[in-house]
Amino acid sequence: MIPRSIRNKTLQSHSLASLTTFRIGGPAKFYMEPESIRDVALATGFARKQGIPLYVLGGGSNLLIDDAGVDGLVLNLKRMKAVRRFGLNVVVQAGANLGMLINDCNRNGLAGPHGLAGIPGSVGGALAMNAGGSYAEIFDFLESVIWINSDGELQSRYKEEIDFGYRLSELRNGVVLEATLKTESGKVSELIAETRRIQAEKISVQPYRKFSAGCAFKNPKDKSAGLCIDQAGLKGLSVGGAKVSMKHGNFIVNEGGARARDVRELMEIVTDKVKQVHGVSLQPEVQFWPRVAA
Ligand code: FAD
Ligand code: EPU
């Protein structure tokens, strides 16, 4: 069933939990680490032809994978991680680690990406989520991407042609392969110092070293989900091995042996209680695999 061209690169029933920062989730029916755009095109073509759901894995830092795993093909882009610099333009493959990209830019006096310091995961994942925080979001300095869209077509798209918003981007519906980022000129020592400062700030308020997927919920308009959860008295609440962090109310942490269904149940309890107390409907930021209809 798997075409010969990618058969020797495709694993079956491959465990995914260790590829996520939550350390939760069952196996992928099919799993592949493409090394080239050609590999990705062959794999997406195979999935389309067979009607197999396709999933793209970056750093697994915003994912809750079901305990039963996914009945589909997971593409882990970690081998596609080249970074090339052309003056202030940086062309980066989607599988590159975001922290590595920031360090590379800093060393070369390229400002912009440093505003994303401390955000785990890959460049592709950051683009799919429009990752960001108090200092920047990745779309601030995105110029264009090359991706395979949801119809299986290889395309180039300028930022202006992409739908995106707060923790939202239509790129999640396809496979981002490469991005061109437009940076500004900066002083190396200042960029490195600023990166360290932002990282330290995150570590001081977030349970950074624990197994989690970052903030479980998006912030409601003009509010902080973490503050709402804290004020509702939900810190420390747990279901199985999943617990609302004592350090930051919007982080659910895996204290050991948590299952996806523990996390989901805890998220439902938190959502209900915050609705009761604040009249606000929290929306998940974390992405569920298998995908659930919006
Ligand atoms: P994954 O978790 O692997 O995937 C997330 C989604 O992106 C999935 O839908 C996946 O299919 C899709 N995707 C991944 N790669 C591609 C691709 N190449 N093409 C198309 N779709 C793709 N987020 C913030 O925004 N700000 C923060 O400050 C922040 N802090 C965090 C702190 C901690 C400790 C942790 C654990 C997480 C934090 N996060 C934060 C969440 C997470 O790091 C970001 O959302 C990150 O950008 C996800 O990237 P990833 O590569 O890990 O994506
Ligand atoms: N707060 C509390 N108690 C808590 C949590 C927060 O009182 O348990 C208060 C804080 O003291 C602060 C306010 O709420 O006054 C906002 O908290 P914080 O500064 O931690 O920011 P946040 O809105 O909770 C957002 C992003 C984070 C990002 C930080 C810093 C979302 C959902 N979260 O958090 O992103 O790291 O800003 O830039 O937008 C993520 O998306 O996964 C994520 C971690």
XYZ file of C-alpha atoms and ligand atoms in Angstrom:
391
model
C 0.000 0.000 0.000
C 2.847 2.457 0.775
C 4.523 3.482 -2.523
C 8.017 2.083 -2.999
C 9.534 5.591 -3.197
C 8.815 6.239 0.503
C 8.318 2.700 1.851
C 11.763 2.419 3.420
C 11.297 5.806 5.134
C 7.882 5.065 6.622
C 7.453 3.444 10.023
C 4.266 1.833 11.251
C 2.708 2.061 14.711
C 5.327 4.579 15.821
C 5.123 5.923 19.365
C 4.525 9.691 19.581
C 4.415 10.519 23.310
C 8.150 11.181 23.595
C 7.924 13.562 20.623
C 5.615 15.875 22.557
C 6.397 18.199 25.471
C 3.346 16.783 27.310
C 4.791 13.241 26.989
C 1.272 12.007 26.266
C -0.333 10.112 23.398
C -0.551 6.821 21.548
C 1.167 5.785 18.289
C 0.871 6.979 14.705
C -0.361 4.373 12.232
C 2.229 5.685 9.746
C 5.200 7.914 10.602
C 7.839 9.504 8.422
C 10.700 11.995 8.764
C 10.956 13.522 5.271
C 14.323 14.865 4.193
C 13.235 16.892 1.176
C 10.289 18.638 -0.429
C 10.083 15.643 -2.748
C 9.623 13.289 0.218
C 6.865 15.519 1.603
C 5.141 15.705 -1.792
C 5.246 11.908 -2.198
C 3.928 11.400 1.334
C 1.098 13.926 1.004
C 0.202 12.414 -2.397
C 0.077 8.935 -0.844
C -2.135 10.147 2.025
C -4.528 11.932 -0.342
C -4.786 8.972 -2.690
C -5.497 6.537 0.136
C -7.774 8.938 2.058
C -5.465 8.770 5.074
C -5.536 11.768 7.440
C -2.266 13.711 7.365
C -0.687 15.274 10.462
C 2.359 17.522 10.626
C 4.533 17.345 13.724
C 6.927 20.100 14.691
C 8.357 20.193 18.204
C 5.159 18.713 19.653
C 4.952 21.634 22.105
C 1.329 22.553 21.499
C -0.177 19.123 21.065
C -2.445 16.797 22.987
C -2.401 13.456 21.205
C -5.153 10.983 22.059
C -4.253 7.931 24.142
C -5.257 5.748 21.165
C -2.886 7.672 18.892
C -3.765 8.721 15.346
C -5.046 6.569 12.519
C -3.111 8.538 9.914
C 0.273 9.556 8.549
C 2.425 11.785 10.767
C 5.172 13.789 9.055
C 7.897 14.947 11.427
C 9.810 17.715 9.637
C 12.770 17.767 12.025
C 15.280 16.802 9.282
C 14.319 19.802 7.155
C 16.047 22.499 9.182
C 18.383 24.509 6.958
C 18.809 28.238 7.579
C 20.174 30.561 4.882
C 20.791 34.300 5.210
C 20.624 36.869 2.416
C 21.328 40.259 3.983
C 18.393 40.937 6.296
C 16.300 38.129 4.786
C 16.420 34.720 6.436
C 15.158 31.660 4.585
C 14.458 28.848 7.015
C 13.041 25.364 6.595
C 9.991 24.529 8.687
C 11.644 21.809 10.774
C 14.280 24.160 12.202
C 14.097 24.617 15.952
C 12.888 28.124 16.787
C 15.485 28.597 19.544
C 18.285 27.625 17.137
C 16.964 30.110 14.581
C 16.907 32.871 17.207
C 20.503 32.096 18.215
C 21.599 32.067 14.587
C 19.916 35.434 13.944
C 21.354 36.933 17.152
C 24.895 35.859 16.277
C 24.518 37.551 12.916
C 23.008 40.776 14.245
C 19.549 40.073 12.848
C 16.783 41.439 15.095
C 13.131 40.357 15.242
C 13.110 36.634 15.961
C 14.665 37.337 19.413
C 11.220 38.597 20.499
C 10.069 34.960 20.419
C 12.733 33.852 22.914
C 11.731 30.962 25.131
C 9.002 29.608 22.854
C 9.719 25.906 22.271
C 9.103 24.055 19.016
C 9.814 24.463 15.336
C 9.516 27.329 12.879
C 6.702 25.470 11.056
C 4.789 24.995 14.304
C 5.265 28.661 15.206
C 3.868 29.683 11.804
C 0.963 27.242 12.102
C 0.091 28.691 15.526
C 1.255 32.279 14.933
C 3.236 31.797 18.123
C 4.135 34.821 20.147
C 3.869 36.692 23.395
C 4.426 40.085 24.948
C 7.241 41.064 22.579
C 6.395 39.688 19.148
C 4.474 37.155 17.131
C 6.084 35.344 14.223
C 3.838 36.930 11.603
C 5.345 40.340 12.576
C 8.416 39.492 10.535
C 7.111 36.916 8.072
C 7.591 37.767 4.414
C 6.396 34.617 2.628
C 6.126 30.838 2.879
C 6.352 27.855 0.619
C 3.806 25.226 1.576
C 1.706 22.372 0.305
C -1.863 23.576 0.719
C -4.865 21.485 1.747
C -5.529 20.642 -1.929
C -2.050 19.139 -2.172
C -0.614 21.981 -4.287
C 2.899 23.330 -3.792
C 2.532 27.100 -3.461
C 4.347 30.241 -2.482
C 2.311 32.751 -0.444
C 3.114 36.233 0.744
C 2.065 37.128 4.284
C -0.668 39.404 2.865
C -2.249 36.348 1.211
C -2.449 34.303 4.416
C -5.303 34.375 6.976
C -3.855 34.776 10.425
C -4.696 36.239 13.823
C -3.983 35.747 17.495
C -2.658 32.156 17.833
C -4.285 31.387 14.498
C -3.109 30.786 10.959
C -4.537 28.972 7.983
C -1.084 27.443 7.447
C -2.207 24.817 9.952
C -4.344 23.356 7.120
C -1.356 22.427 4.996
C 2.326 21.610 5.293
C 4.653 24.602 5.665
C 8.007 23.757 4.095
C 9.990 26.974 4.186
C 9.606 30.597 5.267
C 11.323 33.846 4.389
C 11.618 36.168 7.368
C 12.441 39.861 7.150
C 14.690 40.920 10.023
C 16.198 44.231 11.061
C 19.752 45.118 11.812
C 20.662 44.784 15.514
C 23.654 44.711 17.830
C 24.779 41.166 18.627
C 25.437 41.727 22.350
C 22.089 43.492 22.827
C 20.155 40.773 21.014
C 21.779 38.054 23.123
C 21.098 39.957 26.354
C 17.480 40.648 25.389
C 16.932 36.980 24.460
C 18.227 35.885 27.875
C 16.071 38.458 29.639
C 12.873 37.328 27.880
C 13.700 33.665 28.574
C 14.310 34.404 32.253
C 11.046 36.333 32.467
C 9.128 33.328 31.086
C 10.882 30.872 33.373
C 10.046 33.020 36.415
C 6.268 32.907 35.811
C 5.706 29.662 33.873
C 6.293 26.005 34.877
C 8.851 25.900 32.101
C 10.668 22.691 33.060
C 7.534 20.599 33.577
C 5.801 18.494 30.935
C 3.082 20.692 29.409
C 1.943 22.144 26.112
C 2.292 25.758 27.207
C -0.936 27.661 27.754
C -3.874 25.289 27.482
C -6.327 28.056 26.546
C -6.171 31.203 24.432
C -6.611 34.454 26.273
C -10.163 35.787 25.946
C -10.377 39.325 24.527
C -8.814 41.810 26.979
C -8.413 39.132 29.676
C -5.818 36.632 30.832
C -7.038 33.029 30.914
C -4.378 32.267 33.550
C -5.635 35.035 35.810
C -9.290 33.911 35.346
C -8.337 30.315 36.230
C -6.324 31.504 39.230
C -9.167 33.745 40.486
C -11.608 30.830 40.102
C -9.473 28.938 42.641
C -8.536 26.168 40.223
C -4.750 26.042 40.696
C -3.657 22.622 41.945
C -6.837 20.893 40.722
C -5.986 17.527 39.182
C -7.470 14.634 37.244
C -5.249 11.537 37.185
C -1.714 12.726 36.469
C -2.862 16.039 34.968
C -2.803 19.118 37.169
C -3.482 22.847 36.882
C -0.045 24.312 37.593
C 0.414 26.116 40.910
C 2.814 28.492 39.139
C 0.587 29.589 36.240
C -3.141 28.847 36.022
C -3.167 28.454 32.223
C -0.628 25.630 32.229
C -1.797 22.046 32.673
C 1.151 19.899 33.638
C 1.710 16.164 33.393
C 2.873 15.225 36.871
C 3.586 11.668 35.697
C 1.435 9.101 33.927
C -1.203 11.596 32.787
C -3.388 10.379 29.940
C -4.915 12.558 27.241
C -8.334 11.894 28.677
C -7.206 13.218 32.081
C -6.079 16.461 30.432
C -9.278 16.780 28.407
C -11.447 16.171 31.488
C -9.464 18.731 33.473
C -9.814 21.256 30.624
C -13.594 20.695 30.615
C -13.837 21.249 34.389
C -11.733 24.420 34.110
C -13.833 25.696 31.188
C -17.116 25.103 33.080
C -15.887 26.701 36.287
C -14.416 29.785 34.550
C -17.710 30.202 32.684
C -19.601 30.078 36.016
C -17.275 32.477 37.824
C -16.343 34.949 35.059
C -19.004 34.382 32.374
C -16.175 33.780 29.886
C -15.939 30.821 27.455
C -12.335 29.669 27.272
C -11.159 28.310 23.915
C -8.364 25.728 23.760
C -5.027 26.846 22.353
C -3.596 23.345 22.492
C -4.204 21.332 19.312
C -5.953 17.971 19.627
C -4.976 14.945 17.565
C -7.116 13.445 16.052
C -8.476 16.831 15.045
C -11.858 17.742 16.442
C -14.325 19.760 14.381
C -14.256 23.454 15.362
P 3.550 21.292 17.243
O 3.132 21.250 18.669
O 4.330 20.155 16.722
O 2.252 21.499 16.336
C 1.307 22.495 16.641
C 0.374 22.656 15.438
O 1.121 23.151 14.344
C -0.242 21.345 14.955
O -1.536 21.634 14.470
C 0.675 20.927 13.838
O 0.071 20.072 12.890
C 1.005 22.274 13.232
N 2.277 22.270 12.518
C 3.516 22.009 13.024
N 4.441 22.130 12.051
C 3.770 22.450 10.920
C 4.167 22.694 9.578
N 5.436 22.621 9.168
N 3.192 22.976 8.664
C 1.896 23.060 9.042
N 1.462 22.839 10.278
C 2.394 22.536 11.210
N 3.315 29.414 22.411
C 3.272 30.755 22.202
O 2.670 31.204 21.208
N 3.875 31.630 23.060
C 4.556 31.217 24.151
O 5.072 32.036 24.901
C 4.641 29.797 24.401
N 5.307 29.317 25.479
C 5.365 27.964 25.694
C 6.070 27.489 26.794
C 6.153 26.118 27.028
C 6.902 25.615 28.227
C 5.534 25.199 26.135
C 5.637 23.716 26.342
C 4.816 25.680 25.042
C 4.711 27.059 24.802
N 4.017 27.568 23.712
C 3.981 28.925 23.480
C 3.283 26.667 22.792
C 4.156 26.138 21.621
O 5.515 26.160 21.975
C 3.949 26.960 20.355
O 2.620 26.917 19.917
C 4.871 26.449 19.220
O 4.946 27.429 18.208
C 4.410 25.131 18.622
O 5.419 24.701 17.725
P 5.701 23.151 17.499
O 6.709 23.031 16.419
O 6.024 22.486 18.781
O 4.280 22.673 16.963
N -1.653 35.749 36.373
C -2.058 35.430 37.637
N -2.116 34.109 37.975
C -1.806 33.115 37.124
C -1.396 33.449 35.816
C -1.323 34.784 35.465
O -2.369 36.297 38.448
O -1.883 31.950 37.502
C -1.574 37.179 35.999
C -0.109 37.644 35.830
O 0.443 38.046 37.049
C -0.265 38.802 34.848
C -1.454 38.368 33.970
O -2.171 37.381 34.726
O -0.620 39.981 35.518
C -1.020 37.797 32.611
O -0.162 36.667 32.834
P 1.177 36.401 31.980
O 2.014 37.635 31.964
O 1.760 35.140 32.444
O 0.657 36.284 30.519
P -0.457 35.355 29.913
O -1.449 36.246 29.245
O -0.966 34.360 30.883
C 0.627 35.147 27.548
C 0.676 34.028 26.567
C 1.890 33.151 26.839
C 3.151 34.004 26.782
C 3.028 35.124 27.828
C 4.224 36.047 27.857
C -1.532 33.297 25.846
C -2.639 32.331 26.041
N -0.500 33.180 26.675
O 0.392 34.560 28.807
O 1.962 32.193 25.783
O 4.291 33.225 27.056
O 1.853 35.892 27.531
O 4.416 36.599 26.635
O -1.612 34.144 24.971
C 1.268 30.016 25.102
O 0.632 30.571 24.213
O 1.340 28.769 25.191
C 1.981 30.835 26.072
C 2.634 30.305 27.090
